[in-house]
Coordinates of C-alpha atoms in Angstrom, one line a residue:
M107 CA 73.2 87.9 132.7
A108 CA 72.2 88.5 129.0
C109 CA 75.9 88.3 128.0
L110 CA 76.7 85.3 130.3
A111 CA 73.8 83.3 128.5
L112 CA 74.9 84.7 125.0
W113 CA 78.6 83.5 125.9
S114 CA 77.2 80.0 127.0
A115 CA 75.5 79.8 123.7
V116 CA 78.7 80.3 121.8
L117 CA 80.7 77.9 123.9
A118 CA 77.9 75.3 123.3
V119 CA 78.5 75.3 119.5
L120 CA 82.4 76.1 119.5
P121 CA 83.2 72.3 119.6
C122 CA 81.5 72.0 116.4
V123 CA 82.7 74.8 114.5
I124 CA 84.3 72.4 112.0
A125 CA 80.9 71.9 110.6
L126 CA 80.4 75.4 109.8
P127 CA 80.7 76.9 106.2
S128 CA 84.1 78.3 105.6
Q129 CA 86.4 80.1 103.4
Q130 CA 89.0 77.2 103.6
L131 CA 91.3 77.4 100.7
L132 CA 91.5 74.0 98.9
A133 CA 94.6 72.6 97.3
P134 CA 94.7 74.5 93.8
A135 CA 93.4 72.5 91.0
P136 CA 96.6 71.2 89.4
A137 CA 98.0 72.1 86.2
Q138 CA 101.4 71.5 84.6
R139 CA 104.1 73.1 86.7
P140 CA 107.9 73.2 86.8
S141 CA 109.6 70.2 88.8
A142 CA 111.0 71.3 92.2
A143 CA 114.4 71.2 90.6
T144 CA 113.5 74.4 88.6
S145 CA 113.1 76.5 91.8
R146 CA 116.0 79.0 92.1
P147 CA 117.5 81.8 94.2
S148 CA 115.7 85.1 93.7
S149 CA 115.6 88.7 94.9
N150 CA 111.7 88.5 95.3
L151 CA 110.3 90.3 98.4
P152 CA 109.1 87.9 101.3
L153 CA 105.4 87.1 100.8
V154 CA 102.9 87.3 103.9
V155 CA 99.8 85.2 103.5
W156 CA 96.5 85.6 105.7
H157 CA 94.0 82.9 105.4
G158 CA 90.2 82.9 105.5
L159 CA 87.5 81.8 107.7
G160 CA 87.7 78.2 109.0
D161 CA 91.4 77.6 107.8
N162 CA 94.5 77.6 109.7
Y163 CA 98.2 78.5 108.9
E164 CA 99.5 74.9 108.7
A165 CA 96.6 73.6 106.4
D166 CA 97.9 71.8 103.4
G167 CA 95.9 73.8 100.8
L168 CA 97.6 76.9 102.1
R169 CA 101.1 75.5 102.1
S170 CA 100.8 74.3 98.7
I171 CA 100.5 78.0 97.7
G172 CA 104.1 78.7 98.9
E173 CA 105.3 75.3 97.0
L174 CA 103.7 76.8 93.7
L175 CA 105.1 80.3 94.4
N176 CA 108.7 78.9 94.6
D177 CA 108.2 76.8 91.4
T178 CA 106.9 79.7 89.7
I179 CA 109.1 82.7 90.5
G180 CA 111.9 81.3 92.3
D181 CA 112.7 80.9 96.1
T182 CA 110.6 83.4 98.2
Y183 CA 110.3 83.5 101.9
T184 CA 106.5 83.1 102.8
Y185 CA 105.3 83.7 106.1
Y186 CA 101.7 82.4 107.0
I187 CA 99.9 84.6 109.6
R188 CA 98.9 82.9 112.7
L189 CA 96.9 84.1 115.8
D190 CA 98.1 81.2 117.6
D191 CA 100.8 78.5 117.4
D192 CA 98.5 75.8 117.6
P193 CA 96.6 75.3 114.4
S194 CA 93.3 74.4 115.9
A195 CA 93.3 77.5 117.9
D196 CA 94.3 79.5 115.0
R197 CA 91.3 78.1 113.2
T198 CA 89.1 78.9 116.2
A199 CA 90.4 82.6 116.0
T200 CA 88.9 82.9 112.5
F201 CA 85.4 82.7 114.0
L202 CA 86.0 84.1 117.5
G203 CA 88.1 87.1 118.5
N204 CA 88.3 90.9 118.6
L205 CA 89.7 91.9 115.2
T206 CA 91.2 95.1 116.6
L207 CA 93.3 92.9 119.0
Q208 CA 94.1 90.4 116.5
V209 CA 95.3 93.0 114.0
E210 CA 97.4 94.5 116.7
K211 CA 99.1 91.1 117.3
V212 CA 99.9 90.7 113.6
C213 CA 101.3 94.1 113.6
D214 CA 103.5 93.2 116.4
D215 CA 104.5 89.8 115.0
L216 CA 105.6 91.3 111.6
A217 CA 107.4 94.2 113.2
S218 CA 109.3 91.9 115.6
H219 CA 109.9 89.0 113.0
P220 CA 113.7 88.1 112.7
I221 CA 113.5 88.1 109.0
L222 CA 110.3 90.3 107.8
S223 CA 111.6 93.2 110.3
K224 CA 114.7 93.5 108.2
V225 CA 113.6 93.7 104.6
P226 CA 112.9 97.0 102.8
A227 CA 109.1 95.8 102.1
I228 CA 106.9 92.6 101.6
N229 CA 104.3 91.6 99.4
A230 CA 100.9 90.3 100.8
L231 CA 98.3 88.1 99.9
G232 CA 94.7 87.9 101.4
F233 CA 92.3 85.1 101.1
S234 CA 88.7 85.8 101.7
Q235 CA 88.3 87.6 104.9
G236 CA 92.1 87.5 105.3
G237 CA 92.1 90.2 102.6
Q238 CA 90.2 93.0 104.6
F239 CA 92.4 91.9 107.7
M240 CA 95.6 92.4 105.9
R241 CA 94.3 95.7 104.5
A242 CA 93.8 96.8 108.3
Y243 CA 97.5 95.9 108.7
V244 CA 98.5 98.1 105.9
E245 CA 96.3 101.0 107.1
R246 CA 97.2 100.9 110.8
C247 CA 100.6 99.5 110.9
N248 CA 102.4 98.6 107.7
I249 CA 105.9 98.1 109.2
P250 CA 107.1 96.1 107.3
R251 CA 105.7 98.3 104.4
V252 CA 103.4 96.2 101.8
E253 CA 104.5 96.8 98.2
N254 CA 102.2 94.8 96.1
F255 CA 98.9 93.5 97.7
V256 CA 96.6 90.9 96.3
T257 CA 93.0 89.8 97.7
F258 CA 90.8 86.8 96.5
G259 CA 87.1 87.2 97.1
S260 CA 87.4 89.4 100.2
Q261 CA 84.9 91.5 101.8
H262 CA 86.2 95.0 101.4
N263 CA 82.6 96.5 101.6
G264 CA 81.4 93.8 104.2
I265 CA 78.8 91.4 103.9
S266 CA 75.1 92.0 104.2
E267 CA 74.2 88.4 104.9
F268 CA 76.1 85.7 107.1
Q269 CA 76.6 82.5 105.2
S270 CA 73.8 80.2 104.8
C271 CA 73.4 77.0 106.5
A272 CA 72.3 73.5 105.1
P273 CA 68.6 72.8 106.2
N274 CA 69.7 69.8 108.6
D275 CA 72.8 71.6 110.0
W276 CA 71.5 72.5 113.4
V277 CA 75.3 73.6 114.5
C278 CA 75.6 76.0 111.8
Q279 CA 72.1 77.3 112.3
S280 CA 72.8 77.7 116.2
W281 CA 75.8 79.8 115.2
D282 CA 73.9 81.9 112.6
G283 CA 71.1 82.5 115.2
V284 CA 73.6 83.9 117.5
L285 CA 75.1 86.0 114.9
K286 CA 71.7 87.4 113.6
S287 CA 70.2 88.1 116.9
N288 CA 73.1 89.9 118.3
T289 CA 75.1 91.7 115.4
W290 CA 75.4 95.1 116.9
T291 CA 75.7 94.2 120.6
G292 CA 79.0 94.9 122.2
F293 CA 79.4 91.1 122.8
A294 CA 79.1 90.3 119.1
Q295 CA 81.2 93.2 117.9
S296 CA 84.3 92.1 120.1
R297 CA 83.9 88.4 120.1
L298 CA 82.3 87.1 116.8
I299 CA 84.5 87.8 113.8
P300 CA 81.8 87.9 110.7
A301 CA 79.7 90.3 113.0
Q302 CA 82.7 92.8 112.7
Y303 CA 82.7 93.0 109.0
F304 CA 79.0 92.8 108.6
R305 CA 77.5 95.9 106.5
D306 CA 73.7 96.3 105.5
P307 CA 73.4 99.4 103.4
E308 CA 69.9 99.6 104.6
D309 CA 70.9 99.8 108.2
L310 CA 73.9 102.1 108.2
D311 CA 73.2 104.1 111.4
N312 CA 73.6 100.9 113.5
Y313 CA 76.6 100.1 111.4
L314 CA 78.5 103.3 111.9
E315 CA 77.6 103.4 115.7
S316 CA 78.6 100.0 116.6
S317 CA 80.9 98.2 114.1
N318 CA 84.1 97.5 115.7
F319 CA 86.2 96.9 112.7
L320 CA 84.9 97.6 108.9
A321 CA 83.4 101.2 109.5
D322 CA 86.7 102.2 110.9
I323 CA 89.2 100.5 108.4
N324 CA 87.0 101.8 105.6
N325 CA 87.2 105.3 107.1
E326 CA 83.3 105.6 106.9
R327 CA 82.7 107.6 109.9
K328 CA 82.8 111.6 110.1
V329 CA 86.1 112.0 111.6
K330 CA 88.8 110.3 109.2
N331 CA 92.0 108.7 109.8
N332 CA 94.4 110.3 107.4
T333 CA 97.2 107.8 108.4
Y334 CA 94.9 104.8 106.7
K335 CA 94.8 106.8 103.5
E336 CA 98.4 107.6 103.4
N337 CA 99.6 104.1 104.2
M338 CA 97.3 102.8 101.4
K339 CA 98.9 105.3 99.0
K340 CA 102.4 103.5 99.7
L341 CA 101.2 100.5 98.0
G342 CA 103.0 99.6 94.8
R343 CA 100.0 97.8 93.4
F344 CA 96.5 96.8 94.8
A345 CA 94.9 93.9 92.9
M346 CA 91.3 92.6 93.9
Y347 CA 89.9 89.2 92.3
M348 CA 86.2 88.8 92.5
F349 CA 84.9 85.2 92.2
S350 CA 82.6 85.1 89.3
E351 CA 80.3 82.5 90.7
D352 CA 80.8 83.4 94.3
T353 CA 77.7 82.4 96.4
T354 CA 79.5 82.3 99.7
V355 CA 80.2 85.8 100.0
V356 CA 77.0 88.3 99.7
P357 CA 77.3 90.5 97.8
K358 CA 80.3 88.9 95.8
E359 CA 81.0 92.5 94.4
S360 CA 82.2 93.3 98.0
A361 CA 85.7 92.2 96.7
Y362 CA 85.7 95.4 94.5
F363 CA 84.4 97.7 97.3
S364 CA 81.0 98.0 95.4
E365 CA 77.9 98.4 97.3
V366 CA 75.0 96.3 96.4
N367 CA 71.4 97.6 97.6
T368 CA 69.7 94.5 99.3
T369 CA 66.3 95.3 98.0
S370 CA 66.8 96.1 94.4
E371 CA 70.2 94.5 93.9
E372 CA 71.4 97.4 92.2
V373 CA 75.1 97.8 92.2
T374 CA 77.0 100.9 92.9
K375 CA 80.6 100.6 91.7
L376 CA 83.5 101.8 93.9
Q377 CA 84.0 104.7 91.4
D378 CA 80.6 106.1 92.1
R379 CA 80.8 106.0 95.7
D380 CA 82.0 109.0 98.2
L381 CA 84.5 106.4 99.7
Y382 CA 86.2 106.9 96.2
L383 CA 85.0 110.3 95.0
E384 CA 86.3 111.9 98.5
D385 CA 89.2 109.4 98.5
W386 CA 88.8 108.2 102.1
L387 CA 91.3 105.6 101.7
G388 CA 93.6 106.7 98.9
L389 CA 91.9 104.2 96.3
K390 CA 91.1 107.0 93.9
W391 CA 94.8 108.1 94.0
L392 CA 95.8 104.4 93.4
D393 CA 93.4 104.2 90.6
M394 CA 94.8 107.5 89.0
E395 CA 98.3 106.1 89.3
K396 CA 97.3 102.9 87.6
R397 CA 98.1 101.0 90.8
L398 CA 94.5 99.6 91.3
D399 CA 93.5 96.5 89.6
F400 CA 90.0 94.7 89.3
R401 CA 90.2 91.4 88.3
V402 CA 87.9 88.3 87.9
A403 CA 88.6 84.6 89.0
E404 CA 86.2 82.3 87.4
G405 CA 84.2 79.9 89.4
G406 CA 83.1 79.7 92.9
H407 CA 84.5 81.3 96.3
M408 CA 88.1 80.1 96.8
R409 CA 88.2 78.0 94.0
L410 CA 91.6 78.6 92.5
S411 CA 93.4 76.9 89.7
E412 CA 97.4 76.6 89.7
K413 CA 97.3 78.6 86.4
L414 CA 95.5 81.5 88.0
L415 CA 97.7 81.5 91.0
A416 CA 101.0 81.4 89.0
D417 CA 99.9 84.1 86.8
V418 CA 99.1 86.1 90.0
F419 CA 102.7 85.2 91.5
R420 CA 104.4 86.2 88.1
R421 CA 102.4 89.5 87.7
Y422 CA 102.5 90.9 91.2
F423 CA 105.3 88.8 93.3
R424 CA 108.3 88.4 91.0
A425 CA 111.0 90.8 91.8
S426 CA 111.5 91.8 88.1
T427 CA 108.0 93.2 87.9
K428 CA 108.1 96.2 89.9
G429 CA 104.5 97.3 91.3
G430 CA 103.0 94.3 89.2
L431 CA 103.6 96.0 85.9
D432 CA 103.9 93.8 82.6

């Protein structure tokens, strides 16, 4: 009966999820760019893009990324990950669903795709929560293999707070209440997306016992999955961008796998954590091989300029720059 009541509460606010705070990619701030006529054939690897919370695979802001990509480095096949062909349902899937099943679907979709399944490798771009989801693809499947991987404002070490609501936004507050009061229940861990990457450093016992997603893909439990580490080591380059003024993601340093004490706000960098020192995910190995980049994007969450994106495309996704090397 408790689960039924909880599900009823979720359904009650579902029609209004458009009012919730999101990680939606806005159309990049314009800068002078080449005309479409300069777009040219290329040998670039295809790019696979996983969008963030509240976005959908047909959103104008997301599609403009593909246009800028082609203008910047030449014609590049771009695939936008979708959990449903209906854009509205795809958006809902960023709030509701089981991440284990969602990643499995993406693995199947990419492995059977008529174009992507036939290429030697792909590049990958993850926006906000799409970054850690794309990383799960690399760790668990990686067919086709990801060469260069870039994430923007992703929650690689989870979130310790759910997104805050405006004082008069009762829809958001209702949703927030469902998340906060049921984080570690089987219901939340199998149906509410943000709960599945929630991680409070002061409540690690519940996290390690109940987390459906993040504790697994971060290899934090006692029994490690060596496949995750070996697949990550196949990356040519892994670049993580943190937004300098990010107030949407708490803590923003999660973009770098850093841990932030929720009381003292002391930041423990990735390089000082067991995850790195014992190399649970191959991140230390990538770092030693100079394949791990920590970069800053100025501004707030998902505030991206065309200049920044164009630099990322040239640095990491252009065929002539193997592994993102300058």
